[in-house]
Amino acid sequence: MEELRQQFRRHFPILDIRVHDKPLVYLDNAATTQKPVEVIDAESAYYRSGNSNVHRGAHLLSQQATEAYEAARTTVQHFLNAAHAHEIVFTRGTTEAINLVAQGLGKTLFQEEDEIICSVMEHHSNIVPWQLAGKNIRLRPLPVDEEGNLQLESYESLFNEKTKLVTITQASNVLGTITPLKEIIRIAHNHQVPILVDGAQGIKCCLTDVQELDCDFYCFSGHKIYAPMGIGVLYGKERWLEQLPPYQGGGDMIRHVSFEKTTFNELPFKFEAGTPNVAGAIGLKAAIDFIGSFGHDRLIRAEEELTQYAMRQLKQIQGLRLIGENPHKAAVISFLLEGTHPSDIGTLIDFMGIAVRTGHHCCQPLMDRLQIPGTVRASFAAYNTFEEIDALASALKQAEKMLL
Ligand SMILES: *Cc1c(COP(=O)(O)O)cnc(C)c1O
């Protein structure tokens, strides 16, 4: 696995830079991953020799751009094992994908004071869009225990005749907890309730098959799996996407427009108003192909090994409290150092070259539940190394000494 990580790492130019005159130790991969040269080159090649608008031009460049954009859609289809390419809608990211579904269901499925089941560990982008969907929707969160495990015993009791949706993260960006999705989806469907999965973290740490999972919607962001920022995906079962109204109006999403009435384009174009992020989609395809060339399953194992090693190393630091100890875990470790504030730790180790994230990580309800102000979070990708984790551990010990 070490050999695999070293090979993988060589593709990421940014990992060779220095910060504060120290080698960069990038451990903020849950916020965004770095980009391999394959992705950077694919985007750059498109702008150098392929740039053109899609779906409209009579000319060759436009046809080629359209083909490349649609090839990216097919790559995503296969990556998720979706039944049809038209079930893949390109968005700006997870946030926009969830907003698209929330606005659509708000206008169709939801009635006044309906309920949505989520979990306490949702990211704000899987909370706030539902609050903005109208109809005074009430969120019913599934609790987590002190170790960060979902309390599935209470899941069934959250359903009632007002329940219209379950929306849940595939993996927590704070605790690392991986959700037992199959079970959660099966129970939702037993209650005839559709389910949306926030795959922003899960897409990297799990092999995802939307047909096997049988989820109704699945969302992810390219930038958390080595692709550019500004491109993401909404997967929806055909029958759900057919029912949803368009999210935004504009070019490309219409069939016929008059001042009296407009008819809409077929899937997926109904949801892709205006000029899309063609370069981003091409970059996303390059990232998925890149992952495939190493084997996604092997990259996952390489990350798991790093996470297990890091848990062992960090546990040995005096006064360090891990937040979230689920053994089945994404490559995310949150912790606190007794008597110190997360942001002080973050600032001090930044000067030692180590990039982590501190704060509430867009999960304020979870922080409230755990009664903590925030955490320090180290998160890994398959290009990280044991030496970098050792550097983190020794930096934390030094920071602790400086603060206590
Ligand atoms: C990052 C993240 C999001 C939001 O993704 P964007 O790329 O900012 O749209 C949502 N949910 C989880 C679990 C995340 O980690």
Tab-separated table of C-alpha atoms and ligand atoms in Angstrom:
chain	number	residue	atom	x	y	z
A	1	MET	CA	0.000	0.000	0.000
A	2	GLU	CA	2.907	2.344	0.771
A	3	GLU	CA	4.176	1.765	-2.769
A	4	LEU	CA	0.718	2.555	-4.174
A	5	ARG	CA	0.529	5.761	-2.139
A	6	GLN	CA	3.970	6.841	-3.368
A	7	GLN	CA	3.014	6.175	-6.997
A	8	PHE	CA	-0.286	7.972	-6.595
A	9	ARG	CA	1.370	10.934	-4.882
A	10	ARG	CA	3.719	11.601	-7.796
A	11	HIS	CA	0.778	12.799	-9.900
A	12	PHE	CA	0.014	15.766	-7.593
A	13	PRO	CA	2.347	18.705	-8.259
A	14	ILE	CA	1.074	20.837	-5.371
A	15	LEU	CA	2.259	18.272	-2.813
A	16	ASP	CA	5.847	19.362	-3.490
A	17	ILE	CA	5.390	22.990	-2.466
A	18	ARG	CA	6.496	24.532	0.814
A	19	VAL	CA	4.386	26.647	3.153
A	20	HIS	CA	5.866	28.850	5.879
A	21	ASP	CA	9.163	27.502	4.576
A	22	LYS	CA	8.196	23.932	5.563
A	23	PRO	CA	7.162	21.034	3.315
A	24	LEU	CA	3.392	21.096	2.858
A	25	VAL	CA	1.589	18.374	4.803
A	26	TYR	CA	-1.900	18.543	3.351
A	27	LEU	CA	-4.428	16.922	5.689
A	28	ASP	CA	-7.559	18.842	4.710
A	29	ASN	CA	-8.882	16.433	2.111
A	30	ALA	CA	-12.426	16.367	3.444
A	31	ALA	CA	-12.661	20.055	2.492
A	32	THR	CA	-11.174	19.487	-0.936
A	33	THR	CA	-8.677	17.098	-2.477
A	34	GLN	CA	-5.705	18.169	-4.560
A	35	LYS	CA	-5.739	17.683	-8.337
A	36	PRO	CA	-3.525	15.310	-10.298
A	37	VAL	CA	-1.694	16.527	-13.366
A	38	GLU	CA	-4.081	14.413	-15.500
A	39	VAL	CA	-7.026	16.559	-14.385
A	40	ILE	CA	-5.129	19.843	-14.665
A	41	ASP	CA	-4.006	18.878	-18.192
A	42	ALA	CA	-7.486	17.791	-19.302
A	43	GLU	CA	-8.960	21.159	-18.300
A	44	SER	CA	-6.098	23.075	-19.784
A	45	ALA	CA	-6.173	21.088	-23.071
A	46	TYR	CA	-9.854	21.842	-23.441
A	47	TYR	CA	-9.221	25.584	-23.136
A	48	ARG	CA	-6.145	25.446	-25.357
A	49	SER	CA	-7.644	23.518	-28.229
A	50	GLY	CA	-11.236	22.485	-27.622
A	51	ASN	CA	-13.144	25.417	-26.151
A	52	SER	CA	-16.597	25.916	-27.610
A	53	ASN	CA	-20.167	26.033	-26.389
A	54	VAL	CA	-22.121	22.782	-26.312
A	55	HIS	CA	-25.401	21.609	-27.850
A	56	ARG	CA	-25.728	24.582	-30.201
A	57	GLY	CA	-22.982	25.132	-32.721
A	58	ALA	CA	-23.135	23.969	-36.316
A	59	HIS	CA	-19.347	23.829	-36.324
A	60	LEU	CA	-16.837	21.098	-35.555
A	61	LEU	CA	-15.468	22.513	-32.285
A	62	SER	CA	-18.942	22.744	-30.816
A	63	GLN	CA	-19.703	19.175	-31.844
A	64	GLN	CA	-16.462	17.995	-30.243
A	65	ALA	CA	-17.162	19.909	-27.023
A	66	THR	CA	-20.651	18.405	-26.915
A	67	GLU	CA	-19.241	14.921	-27.389
A	68	ALA	CA	-16.666	15.445	-24.635
A	69	TYR	CA	-19.306	16.807	-22.254
A	70	GLU	CA	-21.656	13.892	-22.941
A	71	ALA	CA	-18.763	11.411	-22.659
A	72	ALA	CA	-18.176	12.818	-19.159
A	73	ARG	CA	-21.814	12.123	-18.349
A	74	THR	CA	-21.450	8.504	-19.481
A	75	THR	CA	-18.293	8.135	-17.375
A	76	VAL	CA	-20.202	9.353	-14.301
A	77	GLN	CA	-23.080	7.000	-15.171
A	78	HIS	CA	-20.721	4.032	-15.133
A	79	PHE	CA	-18.900	5.270	-12.027
A	80	LEU	CA	-22.193	5.251	-10.095
A	81	ASN	CA	-23.646	2.349	-12.070
A	82	ALA	CA	-26.742	4.397	-12.933
A	83	ALA	CA	-29.210	2.734	-15.303
A	84	HIS	CA	-29.240	5.642	-17.788
A	85	ALA	CA	-26.943	8.523	-18.743
A	86	HIS	CA	-29.929	10.887	-18.615
A	87	GLU	CA	-30.242	10.175	-14.884
A	88	ILE	CA	-26.975	12.126	-14.425
A	89	VAL	CA	-27.444	15.901	-14.091
A	90	PHE	CA	-24.373	18.127	-13.900
A	91	THR	CA	-24.497	20.748	-11.146
A	92	ARG	CA	-21.992	23.038	-9.428
A	93	GLY	CA	-21.638	20.539	-6.622
A	94	THR	CA	-23.461	18.716	-3.848
A	95	THR	CA	-24.969	21.917	-2.509
A	96	GLU	CA	-26.587	22.855	-5.793
A	97	ALA	CA	-27.770	19.271	-6.365
A	98	ILE	CA	-29.565	19.184	-3.002
A	99	ASN	CA	-31.083	22.624	-3.585
A	100	LEU	CA	-32.359	21.449	-6.971
A	101	VAL	CA	-34.179	18.502	-5.404
A	102	ALA	CA	-35.412	20.529	-2.411
A	103	GLN	CA	-36.919	23.260	-4.595
A	104	GLY	CA	-38.490	20.683	-6.913
A	105	LEU	CA	-40.031	18.588	-4.143
A	106	GLY	CA	-41.129	21.792	-2.400
A	107	LYS	CA	-43.267	22.597	-5.446
A	108	THR	CA	-44.602	19.081	-6.024
A	109	LEU	CA	-44.449	16.472	-3.280
A	110	PHE	CA	-44.366	18.453	-0.033
A	111	GLN	CA	-47.472	19.633	1.784
A	112	GLU	CA	-47.622	22.139	4.656
A	113	GLU	CA	-45.660	20.895	7.728
A	114	ASP	CA	-44.508	17.662	6.161
A	115	GLU	CA	-41.520	15.938	7.721
A	116	ILE	CA	-38.094	14.910	6.490
A	117	ILE	CA	-35.908	12.429	8.350
A	118	CYS	CA	-32.188	13.262	8.329
A	119	SER	CA	-29.385	12.610	10.807
A	120	VAL	CA	-27.802	14.787	13.478
A	121	MET	CA	-24.513	14.634	11.563
A	122	GLU	CA	-25.762	16.310	8.362
A	123	HIS	CA	-23.716	19.039	6.705
A	124	HIS	CA	-25.496	22.411	6.581
A	125	SER	CA	-25.977	21.863	2.864
A	126	ASN	CA	-28.252	18.924	3.688
A	127	ILE	CA	-30.225	20.958	6.245
A	128	VAL	CA	-30.703	24.511	5.011
A	129	PRO	CA	-32.023	23.701	1.485
A	130	TRP	CA	-34.933	21.798	3.073
A	131	GLN	CA	-35.671	24.751	5.333
A	132	LEU	CA	-35.770	26.940	2.213
A	133	ALA	CA	-38.012	24.528	0.294
A	134	GLY	CA	-41.188	26.208	1.596
A	135	LYS	CA	-44.176	24.473	3.204
A	136	ASN	CA	-42.691	24.803	6.739
A	137	ILE	CA	-40.939	21.480	6.462
A	138	ARG	CA	-39.935	19.918	9.774
A	139	LEU	CA	-36.605	18.065	10.011
A	140	ARG	CA	-36.551	14.999	12.261
A	141	PRO	CA	-32.905	14.096	12.990
A	142	LEU	CA	-31.772	10.563	13.705
A	143	PRO	CA	-29.479	10.831	16.775
A	144	VAL	CA	-25.870	9.689	17.147
A	145	ASP	CA	-24.318	8.350	20.353
A	146	GLU	CA	-21.111	9.610	22.000
A	147	GLU	CA	-18.945	7.419	19.747
A	148	GLY	CA	-20.558	8.908	16.670
A	149	ASN	CA	-22.673	5.903	15.712
A	150	LEU	CA	-26.155	6.456	14.338
A	151	GLN	CA	-28.789	5.225	16.756
A	152	LEU	CA	-30.663	3.080	14.303
A	153	GLU	CA	-33.024	1.740	17.005
A	154	SER	CA	-34.918	5.013	16.899
A	155	TYR	CA	-35.068	5.259	13.082
A	156	GLU	CA	-38.387	3.417	12.608
A	157	SER	CA	-40.098	5.549	15.244
A	158	LEU	CA	-39.375	8.744	13.248
A	159	PHE	CA	-41.717	7.731	10.420
A	160	ASN	CA	-45.333	8.844	10.363
A	161	GLU	CA	-47.913	9.838	7.730
A	162	LYS	CA	-46.245	13.260	7.297
A	163	THR	CA	-42.833	11.780	6.383
A	164	LYS	CA	-42.065	12.620	2.747
A	165	LEU	CA	-38.330	12.046	2.452
A	166	VAL	CA	-35.266	10.617	4.141
A	167	THR	CA	-32.096	12.584	3.407
A	168	ILE	CA	-28.837	11.338	4.836
A	169	THR	CA	-25.101	11.586	4.423
A	170	GLN	CA	-23.173	8.549	3.199
A	171	ALA	CA	-20.263	9.502	5.485
A	172	SER	CA	-19.862	12.209	8.105
A	173	ASN	CA	-17.367	14.957	7.285
A	174	VAL	CA	-16.718	15.385	11.040
A	175	LEU	CA	-16.923	11.942	12.637
A	176	GLY	CA	-16.003	9.891	9.606
A	177	THR	CA	-18.910	7.568	10.409
A	178	ILE	CA	-20.051	5.632	7.348
A	179	THR	CA	-23.813	5.280	7.261
A	180	PRO	CA	-25.331	1.788	6.885
A	181	LEU	CA	-27.101	2.989	3.753
A	182	LYS	CA	-28.613	-0.252	2.502
A	183	GLU	CA	-30.505	-0.793	5.729
A	184	ILE	CA	-31.591	2.856	5.941
A	185	ILE	CA	-32.815	2.852	2.340
A	186	ARG	CA	-34.649	-0.451	2.705
A	187	ILE	CA	-36.553	0.816	5.734
A	188	ALA	CA	-37.431	4.118	4.023
A	189	HIS	CA	-38.816	2.220	1.051
A	190	ASN	CA	-40.803	-0.096	3.358
A	191	HIS	CA	-42.537	3.106	4.437
A	192	GLN	CA	-42.920	4.183	0.771
A	193	VAL	CA	-40.638	7.155	1.424
A	194	PRO	CA	-37.969	8.177	-1.133
A	195	ILE	CA	-34.386	8.782	-0.062
A	196	LEU	CA	-31.647	11.215	-1.011
A	197	VAL	CA	-28.010	10.417	-0.236
A	198	ASP	CA	-25.435	13.170	0.305
A	199	GLY	CA	-22.403	11.472	-1.188
A	200	ALA	CA	-19.982	14.409	-0.831
A	201	GLN	CA	-17.704	12.403	1.496
A	202	GLY	CA	-18.913	8.917	0.634
A	203	ILE	CA	-18.003	9.126	-3.041
A	204	LYS	CA	-14.296	8.892	-2.170
A	205	CYS	CA	-14.376	6.350	0.660
A	206	CYS	CA	-17.003	3.916	-0.662
A	207	LEU	CA	-17.641	2.067	-3.900
A	208	THR	CA	-21.066	3.412	-4.792
A	209	ASP	CA	-23.610	1.559	-6.893
A	210	VAL	CA	-26.838	3.545	-6.988
A	211	GLN	CA	-28.837	0.655	-8.409
A	212	GLU	CA	-27.649	-1.746	-5.756
A	213	LEU	CA	-28.288	0.854	-3.040
A	214	ASP	CA	-31.644	1.637	-4.644
A	215	CYS	CA	-31.460	5.299	-3.517
A	216	ASP	CA	-33.763	7.736	-5.325
A	217	PHE	CA	-31.277	10.624	-5.427
A	218	TYR	CA	-27.509	10.734	-4.951
A	219	CYS	CA	-25.351	13.897	-4.934
A	220	PHE	CA	-21.617	14.496	-4.960
A	221	SER	CA	-19.019	17.182	-5.692
A	222	GLY	CA	-16.143	16.630	-8.105
A	223	HIS	CA	-13.631	18.586	-6.048
A	224	LYS	CA	-13.661	16.031	-3.215
A	225	ILE	CA	-12.525	13.251	-5.582
A	226	TYR	CA	-9.588	14.960	-7.310
A	227	ALA	CA	-11.720	16.800	-9.915
A	228	PRO	CA	-12.002	20.576	-10.373
A	229	MET	CA	-14.204	22.813	-8.247
A	230	GLY	CA	-17.493	23.968	-9.690
A	231	ILE	CA	-18.648	20.624	-11.082
A	232	GLY	CA	-20.839	18.112	-9.313
A	233	VAL	CA	-23.533	15.577	-9.931
A	234	LEU	CA	-27.127	14.896	-9.143
A	235	TYR	CA	-28.198	11.337	-9.855
A	236	GLY	CA	-31.955	10.769	-9.763
A	237	LYS	CA	-34.035	7.783	-10.745
A	238	GLU	CA	-35.642	8.542	-14.089
A	239	ARG	CA	-39.137	8.452	-12.673
A	240	TRP	CA	-38.237	11.042	-9.993
A	241	LEU	CA	-36.411	13.365	-12.371
A	242	GLU	CA	-39.386	13.200	-14.757
A	243	GLN	CA	-41.685	14.393	-11.970
A	244	LEU	CA	-39.507	17.269	-10.743
A	245	PRO	CA	-40.016	20.719	-12.271
A	246	PRO	CA	-36.984	22.589	-13.683
A	247	TYR	CA	-34.809	24.305	-11.078
A	248	GLN	CA	-33.654	27.262	-13.158
A	249	GLY	CA	-34.890	28.688	-16.436
A	250	GLY	CA	-32.753	29.706	-19.380
A	251	GLY	CA	-31.082	28.416	-22.481
A	252	ASP	CA	-30.691	24.727	-23.281
A	253	MET	CA	-33.364	23.563	-20.826
A	254	ILE	CA	-36.311	24.331	-23.132
A	255	ARG	CA	-38.020	22.605	-26.027
A	256	HIS	CA	-40.038	25.575	-27.227
A	257	VAL	CA	-40.374	29.093	-25.841
A	258	SER	CA	-43.047	31.655	-26.529
A	259	PHE	CA	-44.197	34.584	-24.405
A	260	GLU	CA	-47.314	32.634	-23.479
A	261	LYS	CA	-45.913	29.238	-22.682
A	262	THR	CA	-42.657	27.301	-22.599
A	263	THR	CA	-42.206	23.567	-22.884
A	264	PHE	CA	-39.155	21.943	-21.386
A	265	ASN	CA	-36.374	19.846	-22.808
A	266	GLU	CA	-35.975	16.153	-22.029
A	267	LEU	CA	-33.780	14.740	-19.247
A	268	PRO	CA	-31.172	15.660	-18.210
A	269	PHE	CA	-31.176	18.971	-20.113
A	270	LYS	CA	-34.352	20.126	-18.336
A	271	PHE	CA	-32.129	20.700	-15.276
A	272	GLU	CA	-29.101	22.219	-17.004
A	273	ALA	CA	-30.101	25.794	-17.753
A	274	GLY	CA	-27.508	28.016	-19.396
A	275	THR	CA	-23.947	27.313	-20.443
A	276	PRO	CA	-22.651	24.419	-18.354
A	277	ASN	CA	-19.178	23.918	-16.874
A	278	VAL	CA	-17.842	21.932	-19.824
A	279	ALA	CA	-14.203	22.129	-18.702
A	280	GLY	CA	-15.255	20.989	-15.229
A	281	ALA	CA	-17.128	17.982	-16.618
A	282	ILE	CA	-14.081	17.058	-18.706
A	283	GLY	CA	-11.922	17.414	-15.582
A	284	LEU	CA	-14.340	15.202	-13.642
A	285	LYS	CA	-14.103	12.525	-16.323
A	286	ALA	CA	-10.304	12.738	-16.137
A	287	ALA	CA	-10.460	12.355	-12.339
A	288	ILE	CA	-12.726	9.296	-12.517
A	289	ASP	CA	-10.510	7.708	-15.195
A	290	PHE	CA	-7.480	8.508	-13.035
A	291	ILE	CA	-9.046	6.821	-9.982
A	292	GLY	CA	-9.935	3.849	-12.168
A	293	SER	CA	-6.359	3.502	-13.389
A	294	PHE	CA	-5.230	2.850	-9.782
A	295	GLY	CA	-8.354	0.953	-8.760
A	296	HIS	CA	-10.832	2.772	-6.536
A	297	ASP	CA	-10.948	-0.180	-4.126
A	298	ARG	CA	-7.167	-0.073	-3.691
A	299	LEU	CA	-7.214	3.671	-3.056
A	300	ILE	CA	-9.880	3.115	-0.414
A	301	ARG	CA	-7.711	0.492	1.297
A	302	ALA	CA	-4.710	2.841	1.143
A	303	GLU	CA	-6.782	5.492	2.936
A	304	GLU	CA	-8.107	3.028	5.518
A	305	GLU	CA	-4.557	2.055	6.409
A	306	LEU	CA	-3.630	5.717	6.922
A	307	THR	CA	-6.708	6.297	9.079
A	308	GLN	CA	-6.009	3.280	11.299
A	309	TYR	CA	-2.378	4.342	11.678
A	310	ALA	CA	-3.367	7.919	12.502
A	311	MET	CA	-5.908	6.777	15.101
A	312	ARG	CA	-3.211	4.707	16.811
A	313	GLN	CA	-0.658	7.547	16.740
A	314	LEU	CA	-3.041	10.256	17.905
A	315	LYS	CA	-4.432	8.142	20.761
A	316	GLN	CA	-0.967	8.149	22.293
A	317	ILE	CA	-0.970	11.922	22.687
A	318	GLN	CA	-1.777	12.951	26.204
A	319	GLY	CA	-4.996	14.902	26.578
A	320	LEU	CA	-6.152	14.131	23.056
A	321	ARG	CA	-9.806	13.169	22.783
A	322	LEU	CA	-11.019	11.567	19.560
A	323	ILE	CA	-14.469	12.648	18.437
A	324	GLY	CA	-16.052	9.767	16.533
A	325	GLU	CA	-14.607	6.303	16.982
A	326	ASN	CA	-16.717	4.259	14.635
A	327	PRO	CA	-14.426	1.480	13.380
A	328	HIS	CA	-16.058	1.620	9.928
A	329	LYS	CA	-14.852	5.087	9.120
A	330	ALA	CA	-14.004	7.431	6.265
A	331	ALA	CA	-10.501	8.943	6.234
A	332	VAL	CA	-11.552	11.705	8.620
A	333	ILE	CA	-10.406	12.144	12.221
A	334	SER	CA	-11.774	14.816	14.519
A	335	PHE	CA	-10.266	15.514	17.913
A	336	LEU	CA	-9.782	17.982	20.741
A	337	LEU	CA	-6.726	18.632	22.872
A	338	GLU	CA	-7.687	19.155	26.476
A	339	GLY	CA	-7.382	22.753	27.641
A	340	THR	CA	-6.796	24.181	24.162
A	341	HIS	CA	-9.022	25.715	21.504
A	342	PRO	CA	-9.159	24.020	18.081
A	343	SER	CA	-8.372	27.216	16.185
A	344	ASP	CA	-5.203	27.841	18.262
A	345	ILE	CA	-4.008	24.343	17.435
A	346	GLY	CA	-4.819	24.859	13.758
A	347	THR	CA	-2.865	28.126	13.614
A	348	LEU	CA	0.175	26.760	15.443
A	349	ILE	CA	0.544	23.635	13.337
A	350	ASP	CA	-0.040	25.644	10.150
A	351	PHE	CA	3.254	27.366	10.928
A	352	MET	CA	4.818	23.913	10.968
A	353	GLY	CA	3.504	23.274	7.448
A	354	ILE	CA	0.509	21.172	8.435
A	355	ALA	CA	-2.864	21.975	6.890
A	356	VAL	CA	-5.882	20.797	8.903
A	357	ARG	CA	-9.301	22.284	9.369
A	358	THR	CA	-10.762	23.573	12.620
A	359	GLY	CA	-14.210	24.747	13.643
A	360	HIS	CA	-17.710	23.351	13.275
A	361	HIS	CA	-17.136	22.002	9.720
A	362	CYS	CA	-20.604	23.181	8.594
A	363	CYS	CA	-22.179	20.848	11.175
A	364	GLN	CA	-23.406	23.128	13.975
A	365	PRO	CA	-26.281	20.841	15.047
A	366	LEU	CA	-23.778	18.006	15.562
A	367	MET	CA	-21.501	20.286	17.628
A	368	ASP	CA	-24.514	21.209	19.771
A	369	ARG	CA	-25.388	17.544	20.220
A	370	LEU	CA	-21.820	16.704	21.275
A	371	GLN	CA	-21.619	19.922	23.333
A	372	ILE	CA	-18.325	20.986	21.843
A	373	PRO	CA	-17.450	24.290	20.133
A	374	GLY	CA	-15.716	22.615	17.219
A	375	THR	CA	-12.920	20.166	16.508
A	376	VAL	CA	-9.548	19.905	14.854
A	377	ARG	CA	-9.984	17.695	11.795
A	378	ALA	CA	-7.303	15.803	9.901
A	379	SER	CA	-8.537	14.088	6.751
A	380	PHE	CA	-6.559	11.947	4.348
A	381	ALA	CA	-6.316	11.018	0.715
A	382	ALA	CA	-4.432	8.099	-0.789
A	383	TYR	CA	-1.424	10.364	-1.467
A	384	ASN	CA	-0.753	10.981	2.229
A	385	THR	CA	1.999	9.047	4.001
A	386	PHE	CA	2.784	7.612	7.435
A	387	GLU	CA	5.575	10.217	7.732
A	388	GLU	CA	3.009	12.989	7.323
A	389	ILE	CA	0.932	11.490	10.106
A	390	ASP	CA	4.033	11.305	12.297
A	391	ALA	CA	4.639	14.968	11.485
A	392	LEU	CA	1.081	15.770	12.546
A	393	ALA	CA	1.501	13.882	15.838
A	394	SER	CA	4.763	15.604	16.689
A	395	ALA	CA	3.386	19.028	15.708
A	396	LEU	CA	0.400	18.458	17.995
A	397	LYS	CA	2.668	17.593	20.908
A	398	GLN	CA	4.704	20.733	20.285
A	399	ALA	CA	1.587	22.900	20.021
A	400	GLU	CA	0.266	21.399	23.244
A	401	LYS	CA	3.498	22.303	25.030
A	402	MET	CA	3.318	25.875	23.748
A	403	LEU	CA	-0.271	26.330	24.869
A	404	LEU	CA	-0.334	24.559	28.228
B	1	LIG	C1	-18.428	19.203	1.366
B	1	LIG	C2	-19.717	18.605	1.786
B	1	LIG	C3	-20.931	19.099	1.293
B	1	LIG	C4	-21.014	20.305	0.413
B	1	LIG	O1	-20.339	20.130	-0.775
B	1	LIG	P1	-20.048	21.388	-1.744
B	1	LIG	O2	-18.981	20.878	-2.639
B	1	LIG	O3	-19.610	22.516	-0.866
B	1	LIG	O4	-21.325	21.682	-2.450
B	1	LIG	C5	-22.078	18.463	1.685
B	1	LIG	N1	-22.063	17.408	2.496
B	1	LIG	C6	-20.923	16.889	2.991
B	1	LIG	C7	-20.969	15.689	3.875
B	1	LIG	C8	-19.707	17.483	2.654
B	1	LIG	O5	-18.577	16.987	3.150
